Coordinates of C-alpha atoms and ligand atoms in Angstrom, one line a residue:
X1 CA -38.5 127.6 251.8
X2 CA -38.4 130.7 249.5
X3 CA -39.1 129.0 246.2
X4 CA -42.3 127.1 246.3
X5 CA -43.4 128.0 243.1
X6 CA -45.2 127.1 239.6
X7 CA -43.4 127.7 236.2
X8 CA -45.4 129.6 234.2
X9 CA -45.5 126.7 231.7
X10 CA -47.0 124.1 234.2
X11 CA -50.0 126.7 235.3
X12 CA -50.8 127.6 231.9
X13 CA -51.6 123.9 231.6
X14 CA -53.3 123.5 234.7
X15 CA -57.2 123.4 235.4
X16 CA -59.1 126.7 235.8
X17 CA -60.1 126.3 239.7
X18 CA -56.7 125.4 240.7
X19 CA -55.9 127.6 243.9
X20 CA -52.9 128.6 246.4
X21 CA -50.7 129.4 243.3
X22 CA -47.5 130.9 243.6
X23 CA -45.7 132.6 240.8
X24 CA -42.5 134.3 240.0
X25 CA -40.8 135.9 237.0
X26 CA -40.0 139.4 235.1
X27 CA -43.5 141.5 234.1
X28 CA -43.3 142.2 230.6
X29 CA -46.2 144.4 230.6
X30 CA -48.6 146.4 232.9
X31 CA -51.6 147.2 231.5
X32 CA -54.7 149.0 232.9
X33 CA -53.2 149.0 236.1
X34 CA -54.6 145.6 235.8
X35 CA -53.2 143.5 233.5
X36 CA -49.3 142.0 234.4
X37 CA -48.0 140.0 231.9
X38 CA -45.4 137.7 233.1
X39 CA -42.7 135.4 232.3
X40 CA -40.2 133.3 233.7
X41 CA -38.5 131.9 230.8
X42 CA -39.9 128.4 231.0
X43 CA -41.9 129.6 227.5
X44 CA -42.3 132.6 225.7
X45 CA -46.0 132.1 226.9
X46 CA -46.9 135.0 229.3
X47 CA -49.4 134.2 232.6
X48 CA -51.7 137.4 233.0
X49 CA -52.1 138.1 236.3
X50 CA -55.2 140.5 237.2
X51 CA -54.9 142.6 240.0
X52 CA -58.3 143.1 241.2
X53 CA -59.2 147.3 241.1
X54 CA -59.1 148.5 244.7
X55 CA -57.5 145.8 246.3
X56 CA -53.7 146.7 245.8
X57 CA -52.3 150.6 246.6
X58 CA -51.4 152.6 244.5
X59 CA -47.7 153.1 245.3
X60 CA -47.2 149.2 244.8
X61 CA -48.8 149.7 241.3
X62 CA -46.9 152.5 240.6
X63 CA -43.7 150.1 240.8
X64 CA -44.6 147.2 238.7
X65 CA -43.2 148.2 235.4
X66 CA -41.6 146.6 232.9
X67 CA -38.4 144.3 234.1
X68 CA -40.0 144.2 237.8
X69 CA -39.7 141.1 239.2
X70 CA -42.3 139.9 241.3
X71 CA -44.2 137.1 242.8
X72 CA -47.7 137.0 242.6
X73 CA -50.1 134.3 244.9
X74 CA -53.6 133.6 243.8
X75 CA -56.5 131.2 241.9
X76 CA -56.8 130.1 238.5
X77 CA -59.7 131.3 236.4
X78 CA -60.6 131.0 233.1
X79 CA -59.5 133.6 231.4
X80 CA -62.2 135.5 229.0
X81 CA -59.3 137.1 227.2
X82 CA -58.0 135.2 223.9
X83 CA -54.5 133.6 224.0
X84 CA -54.9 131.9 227.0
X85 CA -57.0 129.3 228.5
X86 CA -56.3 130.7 232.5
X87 CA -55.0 133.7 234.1
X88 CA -54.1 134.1 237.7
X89 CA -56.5 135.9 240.2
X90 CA -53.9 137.3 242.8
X91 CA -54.4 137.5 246.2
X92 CA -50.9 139.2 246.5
X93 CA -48.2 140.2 244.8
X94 CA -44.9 141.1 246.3
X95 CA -42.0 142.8 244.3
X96 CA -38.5 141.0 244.5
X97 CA -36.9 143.6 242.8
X98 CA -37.7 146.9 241.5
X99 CA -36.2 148.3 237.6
X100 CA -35.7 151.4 236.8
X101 CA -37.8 152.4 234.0
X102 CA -35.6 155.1 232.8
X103 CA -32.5 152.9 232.6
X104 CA -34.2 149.5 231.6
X105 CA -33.6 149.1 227.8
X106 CA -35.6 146.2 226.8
X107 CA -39.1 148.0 225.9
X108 CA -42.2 146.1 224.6
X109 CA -41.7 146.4 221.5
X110 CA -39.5 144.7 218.8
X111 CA -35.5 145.7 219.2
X112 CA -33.1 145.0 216.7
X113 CA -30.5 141.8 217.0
X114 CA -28.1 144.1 216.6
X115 CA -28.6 146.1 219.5
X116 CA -29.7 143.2 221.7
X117 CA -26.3 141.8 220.9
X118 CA -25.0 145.0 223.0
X119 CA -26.8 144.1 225.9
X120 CA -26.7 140.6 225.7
X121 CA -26.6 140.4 229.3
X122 CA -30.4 141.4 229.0
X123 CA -31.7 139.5 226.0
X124 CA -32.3 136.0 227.5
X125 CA -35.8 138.1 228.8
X126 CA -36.9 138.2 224.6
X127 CA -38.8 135.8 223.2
X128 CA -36.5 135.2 220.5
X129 CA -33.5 134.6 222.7
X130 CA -35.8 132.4 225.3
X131 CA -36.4 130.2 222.4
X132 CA -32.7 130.1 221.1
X133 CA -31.5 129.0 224.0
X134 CA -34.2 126.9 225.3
X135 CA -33.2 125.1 221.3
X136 CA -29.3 125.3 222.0
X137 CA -30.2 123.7 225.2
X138 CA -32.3 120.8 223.6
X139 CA -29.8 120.1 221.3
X140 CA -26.8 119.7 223.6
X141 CA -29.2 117.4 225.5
X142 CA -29.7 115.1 222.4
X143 CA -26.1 115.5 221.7
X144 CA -25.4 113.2 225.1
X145 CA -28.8 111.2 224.4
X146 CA -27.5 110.1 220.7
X147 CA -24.3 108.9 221.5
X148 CA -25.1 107.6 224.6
X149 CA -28.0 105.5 223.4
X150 CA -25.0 104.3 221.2
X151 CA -22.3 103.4 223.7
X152 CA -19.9 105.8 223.0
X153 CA -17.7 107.0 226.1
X154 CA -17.9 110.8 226.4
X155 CA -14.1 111.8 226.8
X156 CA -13.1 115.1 228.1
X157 CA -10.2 116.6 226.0
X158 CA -7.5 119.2 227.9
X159 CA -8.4 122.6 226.6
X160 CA -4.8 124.0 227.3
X161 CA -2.5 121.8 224.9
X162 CA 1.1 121.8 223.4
X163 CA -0.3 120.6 220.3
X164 CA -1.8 122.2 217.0
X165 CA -4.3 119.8 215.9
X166 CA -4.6 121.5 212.1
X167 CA -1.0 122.2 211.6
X168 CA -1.5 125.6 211.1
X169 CA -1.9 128.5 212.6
X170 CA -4.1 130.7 214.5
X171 CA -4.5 129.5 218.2
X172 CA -4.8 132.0 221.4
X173 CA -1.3 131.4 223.5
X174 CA -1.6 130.7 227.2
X175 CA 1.4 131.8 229.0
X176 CA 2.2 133.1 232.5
X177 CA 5.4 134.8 231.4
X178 CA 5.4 138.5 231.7
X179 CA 4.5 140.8 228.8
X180 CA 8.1 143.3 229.1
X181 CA 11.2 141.8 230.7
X182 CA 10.4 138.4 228.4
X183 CA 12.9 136.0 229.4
X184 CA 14.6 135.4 226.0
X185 CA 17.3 132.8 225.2
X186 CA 21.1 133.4 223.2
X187 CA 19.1 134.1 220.0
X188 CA 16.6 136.6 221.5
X189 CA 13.8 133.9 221.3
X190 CA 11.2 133.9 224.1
X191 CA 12.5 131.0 227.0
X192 CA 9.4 129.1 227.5
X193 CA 11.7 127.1 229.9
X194 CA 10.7 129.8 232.2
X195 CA 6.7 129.6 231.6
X196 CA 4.2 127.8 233.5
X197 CA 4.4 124.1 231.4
X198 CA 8.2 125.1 230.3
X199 CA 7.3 125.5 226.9
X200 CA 4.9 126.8 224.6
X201 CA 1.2 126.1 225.3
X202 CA -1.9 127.3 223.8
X203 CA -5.7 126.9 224.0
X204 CA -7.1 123.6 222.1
X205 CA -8.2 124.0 218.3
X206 CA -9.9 120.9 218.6
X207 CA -10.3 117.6 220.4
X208 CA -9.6 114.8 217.8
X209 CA -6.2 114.3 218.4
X210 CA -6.5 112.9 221.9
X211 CA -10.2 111.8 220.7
X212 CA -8.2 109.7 218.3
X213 CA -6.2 107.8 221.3
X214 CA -9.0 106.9 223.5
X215 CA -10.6 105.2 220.3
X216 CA -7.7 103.3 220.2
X217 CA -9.5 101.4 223.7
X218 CA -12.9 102.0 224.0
X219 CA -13.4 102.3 220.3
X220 CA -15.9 104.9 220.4
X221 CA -15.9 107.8 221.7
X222 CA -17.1 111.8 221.7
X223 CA -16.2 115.3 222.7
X224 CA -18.1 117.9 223.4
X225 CA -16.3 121.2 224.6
X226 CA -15.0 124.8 223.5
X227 CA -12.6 125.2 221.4
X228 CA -10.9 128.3 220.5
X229 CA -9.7 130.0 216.8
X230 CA -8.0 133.3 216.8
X231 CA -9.1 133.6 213.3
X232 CA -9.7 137.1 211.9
X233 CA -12.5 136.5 210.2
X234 CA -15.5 138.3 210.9
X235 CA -18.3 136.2 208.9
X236 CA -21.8 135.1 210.4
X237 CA -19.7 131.7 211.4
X238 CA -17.3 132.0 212.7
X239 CA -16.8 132.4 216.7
X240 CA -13.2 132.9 218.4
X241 CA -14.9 130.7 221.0
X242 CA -17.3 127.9 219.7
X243 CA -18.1 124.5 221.1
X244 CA -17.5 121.7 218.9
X245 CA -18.6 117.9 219.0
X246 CA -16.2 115.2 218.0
X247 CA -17.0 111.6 217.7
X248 CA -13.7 109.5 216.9
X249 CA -14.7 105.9 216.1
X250 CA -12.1 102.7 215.6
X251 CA -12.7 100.1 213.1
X252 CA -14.9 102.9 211.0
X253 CA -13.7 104.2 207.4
X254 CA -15.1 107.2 205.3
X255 CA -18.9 105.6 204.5
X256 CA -19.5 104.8 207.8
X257 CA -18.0 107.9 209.0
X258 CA -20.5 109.4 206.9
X259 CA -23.2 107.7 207.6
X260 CA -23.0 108.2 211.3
X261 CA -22.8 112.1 210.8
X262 CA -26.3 111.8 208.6
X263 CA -27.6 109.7 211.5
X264 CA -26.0 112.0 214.0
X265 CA -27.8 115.2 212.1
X266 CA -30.4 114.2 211.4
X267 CA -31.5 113.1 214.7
X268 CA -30.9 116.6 216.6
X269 CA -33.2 118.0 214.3
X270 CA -35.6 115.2 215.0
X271 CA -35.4 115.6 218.2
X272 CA -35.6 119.7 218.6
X273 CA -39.2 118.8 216.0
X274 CA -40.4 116.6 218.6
X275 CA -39.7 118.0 221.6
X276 CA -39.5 122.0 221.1
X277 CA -42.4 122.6 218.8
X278 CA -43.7 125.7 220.6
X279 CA -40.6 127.4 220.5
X280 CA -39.5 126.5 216.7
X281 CA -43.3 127.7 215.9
X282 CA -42.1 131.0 217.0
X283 CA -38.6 131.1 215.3
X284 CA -40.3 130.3 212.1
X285 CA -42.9 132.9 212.1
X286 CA -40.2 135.6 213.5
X287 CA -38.2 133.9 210.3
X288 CA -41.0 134.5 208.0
X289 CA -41.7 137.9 208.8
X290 CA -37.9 138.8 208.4
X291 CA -38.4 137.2 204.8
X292 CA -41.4 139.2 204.2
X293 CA -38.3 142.2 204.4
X294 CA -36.2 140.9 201.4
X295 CA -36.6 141.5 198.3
X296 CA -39.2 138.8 196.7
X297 CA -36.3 136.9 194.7
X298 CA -34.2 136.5 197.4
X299 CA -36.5 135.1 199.5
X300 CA -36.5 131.5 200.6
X301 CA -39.3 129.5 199.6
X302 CA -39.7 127.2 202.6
X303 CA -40.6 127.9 206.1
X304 CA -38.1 126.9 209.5
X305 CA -40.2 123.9 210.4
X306 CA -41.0 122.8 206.7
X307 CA -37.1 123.0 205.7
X308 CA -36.1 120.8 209.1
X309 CA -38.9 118.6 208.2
X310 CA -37.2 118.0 204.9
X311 CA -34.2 117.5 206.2
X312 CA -35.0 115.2 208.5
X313 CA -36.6 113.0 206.2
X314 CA -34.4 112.7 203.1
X315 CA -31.5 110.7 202.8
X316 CA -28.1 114.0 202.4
X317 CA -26.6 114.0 198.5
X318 CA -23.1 112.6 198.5
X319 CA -20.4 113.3 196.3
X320 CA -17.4 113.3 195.4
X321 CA -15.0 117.1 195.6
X322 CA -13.9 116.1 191.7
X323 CA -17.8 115.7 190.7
X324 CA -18.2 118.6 192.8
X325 CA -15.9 120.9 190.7
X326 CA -17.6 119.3 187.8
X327 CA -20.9 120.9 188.8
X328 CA -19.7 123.9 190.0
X329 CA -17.6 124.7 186.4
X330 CA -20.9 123.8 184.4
X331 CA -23.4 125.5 186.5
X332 CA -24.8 128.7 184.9
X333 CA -23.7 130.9 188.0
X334 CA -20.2 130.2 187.0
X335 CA -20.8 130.9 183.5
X336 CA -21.9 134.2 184.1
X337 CA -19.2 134.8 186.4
X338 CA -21.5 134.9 189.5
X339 CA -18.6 133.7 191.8
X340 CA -16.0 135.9 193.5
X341 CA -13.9 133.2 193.9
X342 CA -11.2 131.1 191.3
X343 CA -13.0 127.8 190.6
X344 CA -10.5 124.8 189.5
X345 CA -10.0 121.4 190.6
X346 CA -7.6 121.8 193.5
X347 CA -9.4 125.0 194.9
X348 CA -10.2 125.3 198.3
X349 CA -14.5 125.6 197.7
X350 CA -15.4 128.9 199.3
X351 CA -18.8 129.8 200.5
X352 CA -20.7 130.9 198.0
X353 CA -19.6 127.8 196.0
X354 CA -20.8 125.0 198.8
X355 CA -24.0 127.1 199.1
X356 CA -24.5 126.8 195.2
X357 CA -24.6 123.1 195.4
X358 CA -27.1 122.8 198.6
X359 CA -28.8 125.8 198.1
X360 CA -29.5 125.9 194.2
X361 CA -28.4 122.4 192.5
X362 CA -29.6 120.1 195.1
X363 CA -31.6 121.5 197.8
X364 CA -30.4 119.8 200.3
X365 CA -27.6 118.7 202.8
X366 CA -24.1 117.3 200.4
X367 CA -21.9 115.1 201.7
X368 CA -18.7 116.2 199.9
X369 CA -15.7 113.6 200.1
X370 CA -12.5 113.0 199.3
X371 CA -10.7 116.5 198.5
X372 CA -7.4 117.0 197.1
X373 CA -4.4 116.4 200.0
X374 CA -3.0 119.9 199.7
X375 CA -6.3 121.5 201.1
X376 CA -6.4 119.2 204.0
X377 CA -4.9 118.3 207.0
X378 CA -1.8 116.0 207.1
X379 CA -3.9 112.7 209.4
X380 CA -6.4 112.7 206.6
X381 CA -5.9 109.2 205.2
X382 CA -4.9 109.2 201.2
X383 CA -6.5 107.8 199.1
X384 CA -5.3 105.6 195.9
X385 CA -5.1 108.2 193.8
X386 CA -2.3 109.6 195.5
X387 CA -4.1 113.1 195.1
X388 CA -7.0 113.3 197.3
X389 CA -7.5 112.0 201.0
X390 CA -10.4 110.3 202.6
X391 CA -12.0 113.8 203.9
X392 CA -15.6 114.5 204.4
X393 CA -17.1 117.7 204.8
X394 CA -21.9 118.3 205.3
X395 CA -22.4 121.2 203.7
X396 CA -26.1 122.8 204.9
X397 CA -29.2 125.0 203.3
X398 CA -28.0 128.2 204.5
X399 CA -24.8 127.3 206.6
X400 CA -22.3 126.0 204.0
X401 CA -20.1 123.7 206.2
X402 CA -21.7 121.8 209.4
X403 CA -19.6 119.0 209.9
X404 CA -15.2 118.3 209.0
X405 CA -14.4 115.0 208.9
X406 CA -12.0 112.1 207.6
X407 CA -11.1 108.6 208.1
X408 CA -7.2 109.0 209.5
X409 CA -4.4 107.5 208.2
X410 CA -3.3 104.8 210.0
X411 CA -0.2 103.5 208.3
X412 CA 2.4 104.9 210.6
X413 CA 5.0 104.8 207.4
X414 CA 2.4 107.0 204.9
X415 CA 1.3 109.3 208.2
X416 CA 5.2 110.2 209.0
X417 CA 5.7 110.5 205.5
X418 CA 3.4 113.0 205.1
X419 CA 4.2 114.6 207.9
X420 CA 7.8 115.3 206.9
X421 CA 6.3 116.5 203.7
X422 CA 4.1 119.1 205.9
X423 CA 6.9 120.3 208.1
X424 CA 4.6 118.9 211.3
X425 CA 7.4 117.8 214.0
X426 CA 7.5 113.9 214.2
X427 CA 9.5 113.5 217.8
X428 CA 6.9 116.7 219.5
X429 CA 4.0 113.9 218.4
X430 CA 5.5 110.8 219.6
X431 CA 2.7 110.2 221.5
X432 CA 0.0 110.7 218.6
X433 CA 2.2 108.0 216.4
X434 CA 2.7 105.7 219.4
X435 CA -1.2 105.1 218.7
X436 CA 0.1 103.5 215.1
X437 CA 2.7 101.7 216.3
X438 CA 0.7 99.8 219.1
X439 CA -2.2 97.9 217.1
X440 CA -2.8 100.6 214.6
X441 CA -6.5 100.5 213.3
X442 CA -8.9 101.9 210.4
X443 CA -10.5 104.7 211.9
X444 CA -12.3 107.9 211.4
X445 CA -14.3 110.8 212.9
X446 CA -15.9 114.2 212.3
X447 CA -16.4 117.4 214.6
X448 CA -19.6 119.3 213.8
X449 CA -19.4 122.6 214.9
X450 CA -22.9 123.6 217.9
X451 CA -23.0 127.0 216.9
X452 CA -23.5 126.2 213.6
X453 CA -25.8 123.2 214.4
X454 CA -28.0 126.3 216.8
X455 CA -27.7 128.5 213.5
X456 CA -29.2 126.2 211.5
X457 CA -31.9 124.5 213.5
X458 CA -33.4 128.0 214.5
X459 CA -32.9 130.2 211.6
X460 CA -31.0 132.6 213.0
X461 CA -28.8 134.4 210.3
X462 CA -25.8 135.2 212.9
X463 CA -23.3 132.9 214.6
X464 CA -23.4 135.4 217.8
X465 CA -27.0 135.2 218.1
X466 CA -26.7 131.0 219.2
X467 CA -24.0 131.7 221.6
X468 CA -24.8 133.8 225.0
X469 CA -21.7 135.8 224.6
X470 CA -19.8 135.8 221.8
X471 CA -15.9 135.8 221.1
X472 CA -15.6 137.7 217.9
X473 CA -12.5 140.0 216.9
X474 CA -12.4 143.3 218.8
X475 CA -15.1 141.7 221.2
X476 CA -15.3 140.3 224.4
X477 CA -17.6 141.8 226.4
X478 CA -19.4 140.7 229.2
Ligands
ATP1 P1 -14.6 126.8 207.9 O1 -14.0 126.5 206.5 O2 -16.1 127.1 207.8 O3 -13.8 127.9 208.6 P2 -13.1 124.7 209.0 O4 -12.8 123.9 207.8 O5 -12.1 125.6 209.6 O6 -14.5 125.5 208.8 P3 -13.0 122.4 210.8 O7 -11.6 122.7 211.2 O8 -13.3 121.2 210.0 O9 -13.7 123.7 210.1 O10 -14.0 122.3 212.1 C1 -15.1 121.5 212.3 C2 -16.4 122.2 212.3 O11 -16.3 123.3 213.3 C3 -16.8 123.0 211.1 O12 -17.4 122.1 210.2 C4 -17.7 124.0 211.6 O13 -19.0 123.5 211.8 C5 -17.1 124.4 212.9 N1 -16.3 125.6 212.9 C6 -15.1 125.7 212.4 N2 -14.6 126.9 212.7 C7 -15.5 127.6 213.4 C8 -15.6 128.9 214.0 N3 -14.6 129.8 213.9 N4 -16.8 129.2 214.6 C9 -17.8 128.4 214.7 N5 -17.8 127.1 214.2 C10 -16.6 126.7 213.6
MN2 MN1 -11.9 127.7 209.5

């Protein structure tokens, strides 16, 4: 067996005297000829290995550079160095794989995200990408361990569907058909009878719809998959390919819709504080010296851990889109025309107006409900009023919108109604109304989007620094 071996993590823990130690990883550093510093991405704590002077030959020492991978067999000591409670007195070190100095481009020494982002093949070996994605990976973990604890049933939704869950555009089309020589139809439309599913198919905006039928049996359940928007916008947000979470519960209506997306938030960020302080230690120092580069007024005034702390322990501000407005219209920003955007009751709130309310009137996590219908989709469930639906929307410190959610409408005449209204094709969706026609129910769900949740658990200021590779427009490398 090739891999008898003890994470860097565990030995770092483990008493001085400990022998018969075997190691592996990536050397971040030789030093002295002496000195390896090495890491296997179980932490961004390094083991120092000390090669005893004399005892390995030159030409093997000449090798061990930066990006080397090696394994290394020996005794812990105590280590008289600070930083470190043992080090690993090798008895041998073998190289598994040589780099070439010249060509490596990870140095030790502090890159930019920006350029790591171009080799983001290479970056899970920083410290600040080990502890992303050791985070993203905690988080998806809780995702599971919250609703499971809660007896929902995970339910995997098709990725390739006929449908458009929004009603609007912007999907990626999935088609075998051939790019010249389209088969095309009388009126010099494109003959999907001729494509792989004989007709039009493209990859899944979202989950809920078919999320939306399985409530209708095991009255919980959740999604947790990609889900792909060919939207041109090139914000820190946004993602062509993100992975989205959607809980779809029967017998729930807008407040307890709400309520279970506080809960739901609340308790990944609970979780990542318990059980990843080390790493969030880091992310907030790294995110306090970025601060340190901003000007002093534009700086935030809490650190990482302090604003998930808060967070975490205060109940999320809910209001209403009309009271909303309200504060927006008398807020001094929009007095002294701060905002780019037009501001009236029946606007679709844009970013800098949803980071206004979190950011500078209440400073903290809003719970912004019922919109008007025209901003929304058409199976958001309307209200009284006959002006707004029963939509909910978390707005977060930093993020603007975390979570998109609504009770649906369940009353198969107001749905086709509206539907008719909307132009969305009743007969294509038989099989969505079929679910209010067969023991219709309240019900309601949200889908929070990971990336976002990643974003705003570990401070990171871009979307395509929570996601190993990124989809963005004009890039899909790697
Ligand atoms: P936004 O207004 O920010 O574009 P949206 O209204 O289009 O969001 P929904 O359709 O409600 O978003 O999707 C649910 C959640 O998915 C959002 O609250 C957000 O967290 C996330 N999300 C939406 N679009 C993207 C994207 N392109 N990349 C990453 N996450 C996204
Ligand atoms: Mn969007």
């Amino acid at each position: 067996m090739f891999n008898k071996r003890t994470k860097i993590r565990e030995a770092l823990r483990m008493p001085a005297g400990s022998s018969d130690i075997t190691v592996m990883g990536w050397v971040r550093t030789l030093r002295n000829n002496q000195f390896i510093a090495l890491n296997d991405g179980s932490s961004n704590e390094n083991l120092q290995i000390v090669l005893e002077l004399g005892l390995f030959d030159e030409k093997l020492l000449k090798k061990i550079t930066t990006g080397t991978s090696i394994r290394a067999v020996g005794k812990l000591v105590e280590s008289p160095g600070k930083g470190q409670l043992v080090e690993l007195k090798a008895s041998g070190v073998e190289i598994l794989g040589l780099c070439d100095t010249e060509k490596f481009p990870l140095q030790p020494k502090k890159h930019s995200l920006e350029f790591l982002r171009e080799i983001a093949h290479l970056r899970f070996r920083t410290n600040t990408f080990g502890s992303v994605f050791r985070v993203r990976h905690a988080l998806a973990f809780a995702v599971h361990q919250f609703f499971n604890e809660r007896g929902f049933v995970y339910l995997h939704t098709p990725i390739i569907t006929a449908s458009d869950a929004e009603g609007a555009g912007e999907m990626f089309k999935v088609t075998t058909l051939p790019f010249d020589n389209t088969p095309r139809d009388e009126q010099g439309l494109v003959n999907f009878k001729d494509d792989f599913f004989g007709r039009a198919t493209n990859l899944t905006v979202s989950g809920q719809l078919e999320g939306e039928l399985a409530s209708m049996g095991f009255s919980e359940i959740y999604t947790f998959g990609p889900t792909f928007r060919a939207e041109n916008s090139n914000t820190t947000r946004h993602l062509a390919e993100f992975w989205m979470i959607e809980p779809e519960v029967a017998f729930n209506d807008l407040e307890d819709n709400a309520n279970l997306a506080e809960a739901f938030v609340r308790y990944l960020i609970n979780y990542v504080l318990k059980n990843n302080r080390e790493d969030l230690e880091f992310l907030d120092q790294r995110l306090a010296e970025e601060e340190k580069q901003k000007p002093q007024n534009e700086r935030s005034e809490a650190g990482l851990i302090e604003k998930l702390e808060s967070v975490a322990s205060q109940d999320f501000e809910r209001i209403t889109y009309t009271q909303a407005i309200a504060i927006l219209l008398d807020s001094p920003a929009y007095k002294k025309k701060k905002f780019k955007y037009e501001l009236f009751w029946g606007a679709d709130m844009q970013s800098e107006h949803e980071r206004y309310l979190v950011e500078k009137h209440f400073k903290k996590p809003v719970i912004v409900t019922d919109y008007p219908k025209e901003i929304k989709a058409f199976y958001m469930r309307q209200n009284e009023d006959g002006k707004t639906v029963a939509a909910m929307d978390i707005l977060a410190p930093g993020i603007g919108e975390i979570v998109g959610g609504s009770q649906r409408e369940e009353r198969l005449d107001v749905l086709e109604a509206r539907m008719t209204e909307m132009h969305i094709p009743i007969e294509q969706m038989w099989w969505y109304l079929d679910s209010r026609r067969f023991g219709t129910v309240p019900h309601a769900g949200f889908g929070l989007g990971f990336e976002r949740m990643v974003q705003f658990v570990t401070g990171m200021t871009n979307i395509r620094d929570v996601i190993p590779f990124p989809r963005t427009p004009k890039n899909a490398e790697f």
